[in-house]
Coordinates of N, CA and C and ligand atoms in Angstrom, one line a residue:
M1 N -8.0 -4.8 -25.5 CA -7.9 -4.7 -24.1 C -9.6 -3.9 -23.6
T2 N -10.2 -4.4 -23.1 CA -10.9 -3.6 -22.0 C -10.4 -1.9 -21.3
Q3 N -12.1 -1.5 -22.6 CA -11.4 -0.3 -21.8 C -12.3 -0.1 -20.5
H4 N -12.3 0.9 -18.9 CA -12.9 0.8 -18.0 C -13.9 2.0 -17.8
A5 N -15.1 1.8 -18.0 CA -15.5 3.3 -17.9 C -16.1 3.3 -16.1
F6 N -15.5 5.0 -15.8 CA -15.6 5.2 -14.8 C -16.8 5.9 -14.6
G7 N -17.9 6.0 -13.8 CA -18.8 7.2 -13.1 C -18.8 7.8 -12.1
L8 N -18.6 8.5 -12.2 CA -18.7 9.2 -10.7 C -19.1 10.6 -10.6
T9 N -20.5 10.8 -10.3 CA -21.0 11.8 -9.7 C -21.6 12.6 -8.0
M10 N -21.8 11.6 -7.5 CA -21.7 11.2 -6.0 C -21.3 10.0 -5.2
N11 N -21.2 10.9 -3.8 CA -20.9 9.0 -2.7 C -22.7 7.8 -3.4
H12 N -22.3 6.6 -3.5 CA -23.2 6.1 -4.1 C -23.9 6.1 -5.3
S13 N -23.0 6.8 -6.0 CA -23.5 6.6 -8.0 C -22.5 6.1 -8.3
L14 N -21.2 5.6 -7.8 CA -20.1 5.4 -8.8 C -20.3 3.8 -9.0
T15 N -19.5 3.8 -10.4 CA -19.9 2.8 -11.1 C -19.0 2.3 -12.0
I16 N -18.7 0.7 -12.0 CA -17.3 1.1 -12.6 C -17.7 -0.1 -13.3
S17 N -16.9 -0.5 -14.6 CA -17.1 -1.3 -15.4 C -16.3 -1.9 -16.5
G18 N -15.9 -3.4 -16.5 CA -14.8 -3.5 -17.1 C -14.7 -5.5 -17.6
Y19 N -14.1 -6.1 -18.2 CA -14.0 -8.2 -17.8 C -15.7 -8.1 -17.9
N20 N -16.5 -7.7 -19.0 CA -18.2 -7.9 -19.0 C -18.7 -7.8 -17.7
T21 N -18.5 -7.0 -16.4 CA -19.0 -6.8 -15.3 C -19.3 -6.4 -15.2
R22 N -20.0 -5.4 -14.4 CA -19.9 -4.2 -13.9 C -20.3 -4.1 -11.9
L23 N -19.8 -3.3 -11.2 CA -19.9 -2.9 -9.9 C -20.9 -1.7 -10.1
R24 N -22.4 -1.6 -9.7 CA -22.6 -0.6 -9.7 C -23.7 -0.3 -8.2
P25 N -24.2 0.9 -7.7 CA -24.3 0.8 -6.4 C -25.7 -0.1 -5.7
V26 N -25.8 -0.4 -5.3 CA -27.0 -0.7 -4.3 C -28.0 -0.2 -3.9
R27 N -29.0 -0.6 -4.4 CA -30.4 0.0 -4.5 C -31.4 -0.3 -3.4
L28 N -32.3 0.2 -2.9 CA -33.1 -0.6 -1.7 C -33.9 -1.6 -2.2
A29 N -34.2 -1.8 -3.6 CA -34.7 -3.2 -4.1 C -34.1 -4.5 -4.5
D30 N -32.6 -4.0 -3.8 CA -31.7 -5.4 -4.3 C -31.4 -6.3 -2.5
A31 N -32.3 -5.3 -1.9 CA -32.9 -6.3 -0.5 C -32.9 -8.1 -0.2
E32 N -34.0 -7.9 -1.5 CA -34.0 -9.6 -1.3 C -32.7 -9.9 -2.2
F33 N -32.4 -9.9 -3.1 CA -31.4 -10.6 -3.8 C -29.9 -11.1 -2.5
I34 N -29.8 -9.6 -1.4 CA -28.3 -9.7 -0.9 C -29.0 -10.6 0.3
L35 N -30.3 -10.3 0.8 CA -30.5 -11.4 2.2 C -30.6 -13.1 0.8
H36 N -30.6 -13.6 -0.3 CA -30.7 -14.5 -0.6 C -28.9 -14.5 -0.5
L37 N -28.3 -13.7 -1.2 CA -26.7 -14.1 -0.7 C -26.7 -14.6 -0.3
R38 N -26.4 -13.6 1.8 CA -26.1 -13.7 2.9 C -26.4 -15.0 3.7
T39 N -27.3 -15.2 3.2 CA -27.6 -16.9 4.2 C -27.7 -18.4 3.1
M40 N -26.8 -17.9 2.2 CA -26.7 -19.2 1.5 C -25.6 -20.1 1.9
P41 N -25.8 -21.3 2.5 CA -25.0 -22.5 3.3 C -23.6 -22.5 3.9
H42 N -23.0 -22.1 2.4 CA -21.6 -21.7 2.6 C -21.2 -20.1 2.6
V43 N -21.9 -19.5 2.9 CA -21.6 -17.7 3.2 C -22.0 -17.5 5.1
L44 N -22.5 -18.5 5.4 CA -22.6 -18.5 6.7 C -21.7 -18.3 7.4
G45 N -21.1 -17.1 8.4 CA -20.2 -17.6 8.7 C -18.1 -17.2 8.8
T46 N -18.8 -16.9 6.6 CA -18.0 -16.1 6.4 C -17.9 -14.7 6.4
V47 N -19.1 -14.4 6.4 CA -18.5 -12.8 6.8 C -19.6 -12.3 7.9
G48 N -19.6 -10.4 8.4 CA -20.8 -11.1 9.3 C -22.3 -11.1 9.2
D49 N -22.4 -11.5 10.8 CA -23.8 -12.0 10.3 C -24.7 -11.1 9.8
T50 N -25.8 -11.7 9.3 CA -27.0 -11.4 8.5 C -28.1 -10.7 9.6
V51 N -29.5 -10.0 8.8 CA -30.6 -9.6 8.8 C -31.6 -11.0 8.4
P52 N -32.2 -11.3 9.7 CA -33.5 -12.4 9.0 C -34.2 -11.6 8.1
E53 N -34.4 -10.6 8.0 CA -35.8 -10.3 7.2 C -35.7 -9.2 5.9
A54 N -36.4 -9.5 4.4 CA -35.8 -8.3 3.7 C -36.4 -6.7 4.1
A55 N -37.4 -6.7 5.4 CA -37.4 -5.5 5.7 C -36.6 -4.7 6.4
E56 N -35.6 -6.2 7.2 CA -34.6 -5.7 7.6 C -33.6 -5.5 7.2
Q57 N -33.3 -6.0 6.1 CA -32.4 -5.7 5.1 C -32.8 -4.7 4.4
R58 N -33.6 -4.0 4.1 CA -33.9 -2.8 3.9 C -34.0 -1.2 4.4
Q59 N -33.7 -1.5 6.1 CA -33.3 -0.5 6.8 C -31.9 -0.4 6.9
W60 N -31.1 -1.8 6.5 CA -29.7 -1.6 6.6 C -29.3 -0.7 5.3
I61 N -29.4 -0.8 4.4 CA -29.9 -0.5 3.2 C -29.7 1.2 3.2
E62 N -31.4 1.8 3.9 CA -31.2 2.6 4.2 C -30.1 3.3 5.1
S63 N -29.9 3.3 6.3 CA -29.1 3.4 6.8 C -27.6 3.6 5.7
Y64 N -26.9 2.7 5.2 CA -26.5 2.7 4.6 C -25.9 3.9 3.6
F65 N -27.2 4.1 3.2 CA -27.2 5.2 2.1 C -26.6 6.9 2.8
E66 N -27.1 7.1 4.1 CA -26.5 7.9 5.4 C -25.3 8.3 5.4
R67 N -24.5 6.9 5.1 CA -23.1 6.8 5.4 C -22.4 6.9 4.1
P68 N -21.8 8.9 4.2 CA -20.6 8.8 3.0 C -19.8 7.9 2.6
N69 N -18.7 7.8 3.5 CA -17.8 6.9 3.3 C -17.8 5.5 4.0
D70 N -19.1 5.1 2.6 CA -18.8 4.0 2.6 C -19.9 3.1 0.9
Y71 N -19.5 2.5 1.0 CA -19.7 2.0 -1.1 C -20.3 0.6 -1.1
Y72 N -20.9 0.4 -1.5 CA -21.6 -0.7 -1.4 C -22.2 -1.2 -2.7
F73 N -21.6 -2.6 -3.6 CA -21.8 -2.6 -5.0 C -22.7 -3.8 -5.2
I74 N -23.2 -3.8 -6.0 CA -23.9 -5.0 -7.0 C -23.0 -5.6 -7.7
I75 N -22.4 -6.3 -8.2 CA -21.7 -7.0 -9.2 C -22.8 -7.8 -10.0
E76 N -22.5 -7.2 -11.2 CA -23.9 -7.5 -12.0 C -23.0 -7.9 -13.5
S77 N -23.4 -8.6 -14.2 CA -23.1 -8.9 -16.0 C -23.6 -7.4 -16.7
L78 N -23.1 -7.1 -18.0 CA -23.5 -5.9 -18.3 C -24.9 -5.8 -19.0
Q79 N -25.4 -6.9 -18.8 CA -27.5 -7.3 -19.0 C -28.4 -7.0 -18.0
G80 N -27.3 -6.9 -16.4 CA -27.9 -6.6 -15.2 C -28.2 -7.9 -14.4
Q81 N -27.7 -8.5 -14.6 CA -27.6 -9.5 -14.0 C -27.4 -9.7 -12.7
S82 N -28.0 -9.9 -11.5 CA -27.4 -9.6 -10.0 C -26.4 -11.1 -9.8
W83 N -24.8 -10.7 -9.1 CA -24.5 -11.7 -9.3 C -23.5 -12.1 -8.0
G84 N -24.1 -10.7 -6.8 CA -22.7 -10.9 -5.9 C -22.7 -9.1 -5.3
T85 N -22.0 -8.9 -4.2 CA -22.2 -8.2 -3.6 C -20.6 -7.7 -3.0
I86 N -20.0 -6.2 -3.5 CA -18.5 -6.3 -2.4 C -18.6 -5.2 -2.1
G87 N -17.5 -4.2 -1.9 CA -17.8 -3.2 -0.8 C -16.4 -2.3 0.0
I88 N -16.9 -1.1 0.2 CA -15.5 -0.7 0.7 C -16.0 0.5 1.9
Y89 N -15.4 0.5 2.4 CA -15.9 0.8 4.1 C -14.9 0.6 5.1
N90 N -15.2 1.2 6.4 CA -13.9 1.4 7.6 C -13.1 2.4 6.9
F91 N -13.4 3.5 6.8 CA -11.9 4.4 6.4 C -11.8 4.8 7.6
K92 N -10.1 4.7 7.5 CA -9.1 5.5 8.7 C -8.3 6.6 7.1
G93 N -8.8 7.7 7.5 CA -8.3 8.6 6.3 C -8.4 8.0 5.0
T94 N -7.0 7.8 4.5 CA -6.6 7.2 3.1 C -7.0 6.0 3.2
S95 N -6.5 4.7 4.3 CA -6.9 3.3 4.4 C -8.9 2.9 4.5
A96 N -9.1 1.8 3.5 CA -10.4 1.8 4.0 C -10.0 -0.4 4.1
E97 N -11.3 -0.2 4.3 CA -11.5 -2.3 4.1 C -11.9 -2.6 2.5
W98 N -11.9 -3.5 2.6 CA -12.8 -3.9 1.3 C -13.3 -5.6 1.9
G99 N -14.9 -5.9 1.8 CA -15.2 -6.8 1.7 C -16.6 -7.0 1.3
R100 N -17.5 -7.5 2.1 CA -19.1 -7.9 1.8 C -19.4 -8.6 0.2
W101 N -18.0 -9.3 0.5 CA -17.2 -10.0 -0.8 C -18.1 -11.7 -1.2
I102 N -19.1 -11.5 -1.6 CA -19.9 -12.9 -1.9 C -20.2 -13.0 -3.6
I103 N -20.3 -14.1 -4.4 CA -20.8 -13.9 -5.5 C -21.4 -15.8 -5.3
I104 N -22.5 -15.7 -6.3 CA -23.5 -16.8 -6.9 C -22.1 -18.0 -6.9
P105 N -22.3 -19.1 -6.4 CA -21.4 -20.0 -6.8 C -21.4 -20.6 -8.7
E106 N -20.1 -20.9 -9.0 CA -20.1 -20.5 -10.5 C -20.2 -19.7 -11.8
I107 N -20.2 -18.6 -11.1 CA -20.3 -17.2 -11.9 C -18.8 -16.8 -11.4
M108 N -17.9 -16.8 -12.9 CA -16.3 -16.1 -12.8 C -16.5 -14.8 -12.6
A109 N -16.5 -14.3 -11.2 CA -16.5 -13.2 -10.8 C -15.4 -12.7 -10.1
A110 N -15.1 -13.4 -10.0 CA -13.8 -13.2 -8.3 C -12.9 -12.7 -9.4
L111 N -12.1 -12.7 -10.2 CA -11.1 -12.0 -10.0 C -11.6 -10.6 -10.9
P112 N -12.5 -10.5 -11.9 CA -13.2 -9.1 -12.2 C -13.3 -8.1 -10.8
S113 N -14.3 -8.8 -10.6 CA -14.5 -7.5 -9.6 C -14.0 -7.3 -8.5
A114 N -12.5 -8.4 -8.0 CA -11.4 -7.6 -7.3 C -10.8 -7.0 -7.5
V115 N -10.3 -7.3 -8.8 CA -9.6 -5.9 -9.3 C -10.4 -4.5 -9.8
M116 N -11.5 -4.6 -9.8 CA -12.2 -3.0 -10.1 C -12.6 -2.7 -8.6
I117 N -12.5 -3.1 -8.0 CA -12.1 -2.9 -6.5 C -11.2 -1.9 -6.0
H118 N -10.1 -2.6 -6.6 CA -9.2 -2.1 -6.2 C -8.5 -0.5 -6.9
Q119 N -8.9 -1.1 -8.4 CA -9.7 0.3 -9.5 C -10.1 1.7 -8.7
L120 N -10.6 1.4 -8.1 CA -12.3 2.0 -7.8 C -11.1 2.6 -6.3
A121 N -10.5 1.7 -5.1 CA -10.1 2.3 -4.6 C -8.8 3.3 -4.4
F122 N -7.8 3.1 -5.6 CA -6.6 3.5 -6.0 C -6.6 4.6 -6.9
D123 N -7.7 4.3 -8.1 CA -7.7 5.7 -9.4 C -8.2 5.8 -9.0
V124 N -10.0 5.8 -8.7 CA -11.6 6.4 -8.4 C -10.8 7.5 -7.2
L125 N -11.1 6.8 -5.8 CA -11.6 7.2 -4.4 C -10.1 7.9 -4.1
G126 N -8.3 7.6 -4.9 CA -7.4 8.0 -4.0 C -6.6 7.4 -3.4
L127 N -7.4 6.2 -2.7 CA -6.9 5.5 -0.7 C -5.4 5.3 -1.3
T128 N -4.8 5.7 0.3 CA -3.2 4.5 -0.3 C -3.4 3.6 0.3
E129 N -4.1 3.0 0.8 CA -4.2 1.3 0.8 C -5.1 0.9 1.2
L130 N -5.6 -0.4 0.9 CA -7.0 -0.9 1.4 C -6.4 -2.5 2.1
R131 N -7.1 -2.4 2.8 CA -7.2 -3.8 4.1 C -8.1 -4.4 3.4
G132 N -7.6 -6.1 3.9 CA -8.6 -6.8 3.8 C -8.8 -7.4 5.2
E133 N -9.8 -8.4 5.8 CA -10.4 -9.4 6.7 C -10.7 -10.7 6.5
V134 N -10.3 -11.6 6.8 CA -10.8 -12.9 6.2 C -10.5 -13.4 7.5
V135 N -11.9 -14.7 7.6 CA -12.3 -15.6 9.2 C -10.9 -16.5 9.1
S136 N -10.1 -17.0 10.0 CA -8.9 -17.5 9.6 C -9.5 -19.2 9.3
N137 N -10.7 -19.2 9.2 CA -11.1 -20.9 8.8 C -11.4 -20.6 7.1
N138 N -11.5 -19.4 6.8 CA -12.1 -19.7 4.8 C -10.7 -20.0 4.2
T139 N -10.3 -20.4 4.2 CA -8.8 -20.7 3.4 C -9.1 -20.8 1.5
K140 N -10.5 -20.8 1.5 CA -10.3 -20.5 -0.2 C -10.0 -19.3 -0.4
V141 N -10.7 -17.8 0.9 CA -10.2 -16.4 0.1 C -8.9 -16.4 1.3
L142 N -8.8 -16.9 2.0 CA -6.8 -16.8 2.0 C -6.1 -17.0 1.2
S143 N -6.3 -17.9 0.1 CA -5.4 -18.4 -0.9 C -6.1 -17.8 -1.9
F144 N -7.0 -17.3 -1.4 CA -7.1 -15.9 -2.6 C -6.4 -14.9 -2.8
H145 N -6.7 -14.5 -1.5 CA -5.4 -12.7 -0.9 C -4.3 -13.1 -1.6
R146 N -3.7 -14.3 -1.0 CA -2.3 -14.4 -1.1 C -1.9 -14.3 -2.6
R147 N -2.5 -15.1 -3.7 CA -2.2 -15.3 -4.8 C -2.5 -14.1 -5.6
F148 N -3.1 -13.2 -5.1 CA -3.7 -12.2 -5.4 C -2.3 -10.9 -5.9
G149 N -2.1 -11.2 -4.4 CA -0.7 -10.1 -4.3 C -0.8 -9.6 -2.9
S150 N -1.9 -9.4 -1.4 CA -2.2 -8.9 -1.1 C -1.2 -9.3 0.3
Q151 N -1.0 -8.6 1.4 CA 0.4 -8.8 2.3 C -0.4 -9.2 3.3
K152 N 0.0 -10.5 3.7 CA -0.9 -11.0 5.1 C 0.0 -10.3 6.5
V153 N -0.7 -9.1 6.9 CA 0.2 -7.9 8.2 C -0.3 -9.0 9.1
G154 N -1.4 -9.8 9.8 CA -1.7 -10.1 11.2 C -2.6 -11.1 10.9
V155 N -3.2 -11.5 12.5 CA -4.3 -12.3 12.4 C -4.9 -11.4 14.5
A156 N -5.7 -11.4 14.3 CA -6.8 -10.3 15.2 C -7.4 -11.5 15.9
R157 N -7.0 -12.1 17.1 CA -7.3 -13.0 17.4 C -9.0 -12.5 18.2
H158 N -9.6 -13.8 17.9 CA -11.3 -13.3 18.9 C -12.2 -12.1 18.6
S159 N -11.4 -11.5 17.7 CA -11.8 -10.0 17.0 C -13.2 -9.9 17.2
R160 N -13.9 -10.9 16.5 CA -15.7 -10.8 15.6 C -15.9 -11.9 16.3
M161 N -17.3 -11.4 16.5 CA -18.3 -12.9 16.6 C -19.0 -13.1 15.3
I162 N -19.1 -14.1 15.2 CA -19.8 -14.5 13.6 C -20.6 -15.8 14.2
Q163 N -21.3 -15.6 13.7 CA -22.6 -17.1 14.4 C -22.2 -17.6 15.7
G164 N -22.2 -16.6 16.2 CA -22.6 -17.3 18.2 C -20.5 -17.6 18.4
K165 N -19.5 -17.4 17.5 CA -18.2 -17.7 18.4 C -17.5 -16.6 18.0
W166 N -16.3 -16.8 18.6 CA -15.3 -15.6 18.2 C -14.5 -16.5 17.4
A167 N -14.6 -14.9 16.4 CA -13.2 -15.8 15.2 C -12.1 -15.0 15.3
D168 N -11.2 -15.5 14.6 CA -9.9 -15.2 14.7 C -9.9 -14.6 13.4
M169 N -9.3 -12.6 13.0 CA -9.5 -12.9 11.3 C -8.0 -12.6 10.9
V170 N -8.0 -13.1 9.9 CA -6.6 -12.8 9.1 C -6.5 -11.6 8.3
Q171 N -5.4 -10.8 8.6 CA -5.5 -8.7 8.1 C -4.5 -9.2 6.9
F172 N -5.6 -8.6 5.9 CA -4.3 -8.1 4.8 C -4.5 -6.6 3.9
T173 N -3.8 -6.8 3.9 CA -3.3 -4.7 3.3 C -2.7 -5.3 1.5
M174 N -3.3 -4.2 0.7 CA -2.8 -3.8 -0.4 C -2.0 -2.0 -0.3
S175 N -1.1 -1.9 -0.5 CA -0.6 0.1 -1.1 C -0.8 0.5 -2.5
C176 N -1.2 2.0 -2.2 CA -1.3 2.2 -3.6 C 0.2 1.5 -4.5
T177 N 1.1 1.7 -3.8 CA 2.6 1.9 -4.5 C 2.5 0.4 -5.0
Q178 N 2.3 -0.9 -4.5 CA 2.2 -1.8 -4.6 C 1.2 -2.4 -6.0
W179 N 0.0 -1.8 -5.9 CA -1.0 -2.1 -7.2 C -0.9 -2.0 -7.9
P180 N -0.2 -1.4 -9.1 CA 0.4 -0.6 -10.7 C 0.2 -2.0 -10.6
L181 N 2.0 -3.2 -10.7 CA 2.2 -3.8 -10.8 C 1.4 -5.4 -10.4
V182 N 1.0 -5.5 -9.3 CA 0.2 -5.8 -9.2 C -1.3 -6.2 -10.3
Y183 N -1.5 -5.2 -10.7 CA -2.9 -4.8 -11.7 C -2.2 -5.3 -13.3
K184 N -1.1 -5.5 -13.3 CA 0.1 -5.5 -14.6 C -0.6 -7.1 -15.2
N185 N -0.1 -7.5 -13.5 CA 0.1 -9.2 -13.8 C -1.0 -9.6 -13.6
L186 N -2.7 -9.2 -12.7 CA -3.3 -9.3 -12.8 C -4.0 -9.2 -14.2
H187 N -4.6 -8.1 -15.0 CA -5.6 -7.8 -15.6 C -5.9 -8.9 -16.6
P188 N -4.7 -8.9 -17.1 CA -5.0 -10.3 -18.3 C -5.5 -11.2 -17.8
L189 N -5.3 -11.5 -16.7 CA -6.0 -12.8 -15.9 C -7.8 -12.8 -15.8
A190 N -7.4 -11.3 -15.0 CA -9.4 -10.7 -15.2 C -9.7 -10.9 -16.5
E191 N -9.1 -10.5 -17.5 CA -9.9 -10.3 -18.7 C -10.3 -12.1 -19.2
V192 N -9.7 -13.4 -18.8 CA -9.9 -14.3 -19.7 C -10.9 -15.1 -18.2
A193 N -10.8 -14.4 -17.3 CA -12.4 -15.1 -16.5 C -13.4 -14.3 -17.0
G194 N -13.4 -13.0 -17.2 CA -14.4 -12.2 -18.1 C -14.7 -12.9 -19.2
G195 N -13.9 -13.4 -20.2 CA -13.9 -13.9 -20.9 C -14.2 -13.0 -22.0
T196 N -13.1 -12.1 -21.9 CA -12.7 -10.9 -23.0 C -11.7 -11.0 -23.8
L197 N -10.8 -12.0 -23.2 CA -10.2 -13.0 -23.4 C -9.5 -14.1 -23.6
T198 N -9.2 -14.9 -24.6 CA -9.0 -16.1 -24.1 C -7.7 -16.5 -23.6
M199 N -6.8 -17.9 -22.8 CA -6.0 -17.9 -22.9 C -4.8 -18.3 -24.4
S200 N -5.3 -18.2 -24.9 CA -4.9 -18.8 -26.3 C -3.5 -17.2 -26.4
D201 N -5.4 -16.0 -26.0 CA -4.9 -14.3 -26.5 C -3.4 -14.0 -26.1
L202 N -3.5 -14.4 -24.2 CA -2.2 -14.3 -23.6 C -1.2 -15.2 -24.3
K203 N -0.6 -15.8 -25.1 CA 0.4 -16.7 -25.1 C 1.3 -15.5 -26.7
Ligands
COA1 C1 -15.3 -15.4 -2.2 C2 -15.3 -15.2 -3.2 C3 -16.9 -14.4 -3.6 C4 -14.4 -15.7 -3.9 O1 -15.2 -15.9 -5.7 P1 -14.8 -17.7 -6.5 O2 -15.6 -17.6 -7.6 O3 -15.4 -18.7 -5.4 O4 -13.1 -17.2 -6.2 P2 -11.9 -18.6 -6.4 O5 -11.2 -18.2 -5.3 O6 -12.8 -19.9 -6.4 O7 -11.3 -17.9 -7.3 C5 -11.7 -18.1 -8.6 C6 -10.8 -18.5 -9.8 O8 -10.1 -17.1 -10.3 C7 -9.0 -18.0 -10.5 N1 -8.2 -16.7 -9.8 C8 -8.6 -16.4 -8.6 N2 -7.4 -16.1 -8.2 C9 -6.3 -15.6 -9.2 C10 -4.9 -15.6 -9.5 N3 -4.5 -14.9 -8.4 N4 -4.3 -15.9 -10.6 C11 -4.3 -17.1 -11.5 N5 -6.0 -17.1 -11.6 C12 -6.6 -16.5 -10.0 C13 -9.4 -18.8 -10.5 O9 -9.2 -19.9 -11.7 C14 -9.6 -19.6 -9.6 O10 -10.1 -21.1 -9.6 P3 -9.3 -21.3 -8.7 O11 -9.0 -21.4 -7.9 O12 -10.1 -22.7 -9.0 O13 -8.4 -21.9 -9.9 C15 -16.7 -16.8 -3.3 O14 -16.4 -18.0 -2.4 C16 -17.7 -16.6 -2.3 O15 -18.9 -15.6 -2.6 N6 -17.6 -17.0 -1.0 C17 -18.7 -17.1 0.0 C18 -18.7 -15.9 1.2 C19 -17.2 -15.7 1.8 O16 -16.1 -16.4 1.5 N7 -16.5 -14.1 0.8 C20 -15.8 -13.2 1.7 C21 -14.9 -12.7 2.9 S1 -13.7 -12.4 3.3

């Protein structure tokens, strides 16, 4: 089984690796990559609207550095190749939201990155709840949340303006008490997705 290496020195320097995948803090130099990700045609409309220029993306990252309860990660290979982004933000006490989740198509990092963001939330930050919000027509990601074991708790009608339209947001939650069983079930599948185990190892 893969060991997870936690590094925690201060906000914005939190790192976790496992499943041949690492979540490391976003840096200013990631602005172009983030802009590229967020403007991919299939991404528009699935996440909040983005800024049009790298200079504005750099400003956004600078303002993010000032927000202590906001964790924004690059999903990358252990060799440092950028694959995507993911984050934890919108804290309400010991509950927070995870999202800003985008991965370059064809990279098998969905399950590894989703498992590790929950590990960070529950095992490192000590949160009691992790919330998720998905645009109601994002059927692929709605299905991912269901398969992951998150509980659907409601739909917020017309709650976010995205790409010029009011979007309905489907709301999910995972509690720290549910997480250990979910982790037990998903950890081997994340190992397979990350290439640290094969399906035949699971039999
Ligand atoms: C969201 C995003 C990062 C997910 O990544 P993805 O690679 O598309 O994720 P998938 O749902 O295809 O999952 C990848 C594979 O992991 C495996 N997997 C995922 N969840 C699983 C589960 N619970 N059990 C077993 N296998 C699972 C499956 O093999 C799955 O492929 P399959 O659906 O063809 O069986 C990506 O689609 C993306 O960047 N989308 C655009 C932005 C977006 O919608 N972001 C989310 C905003 S809320």
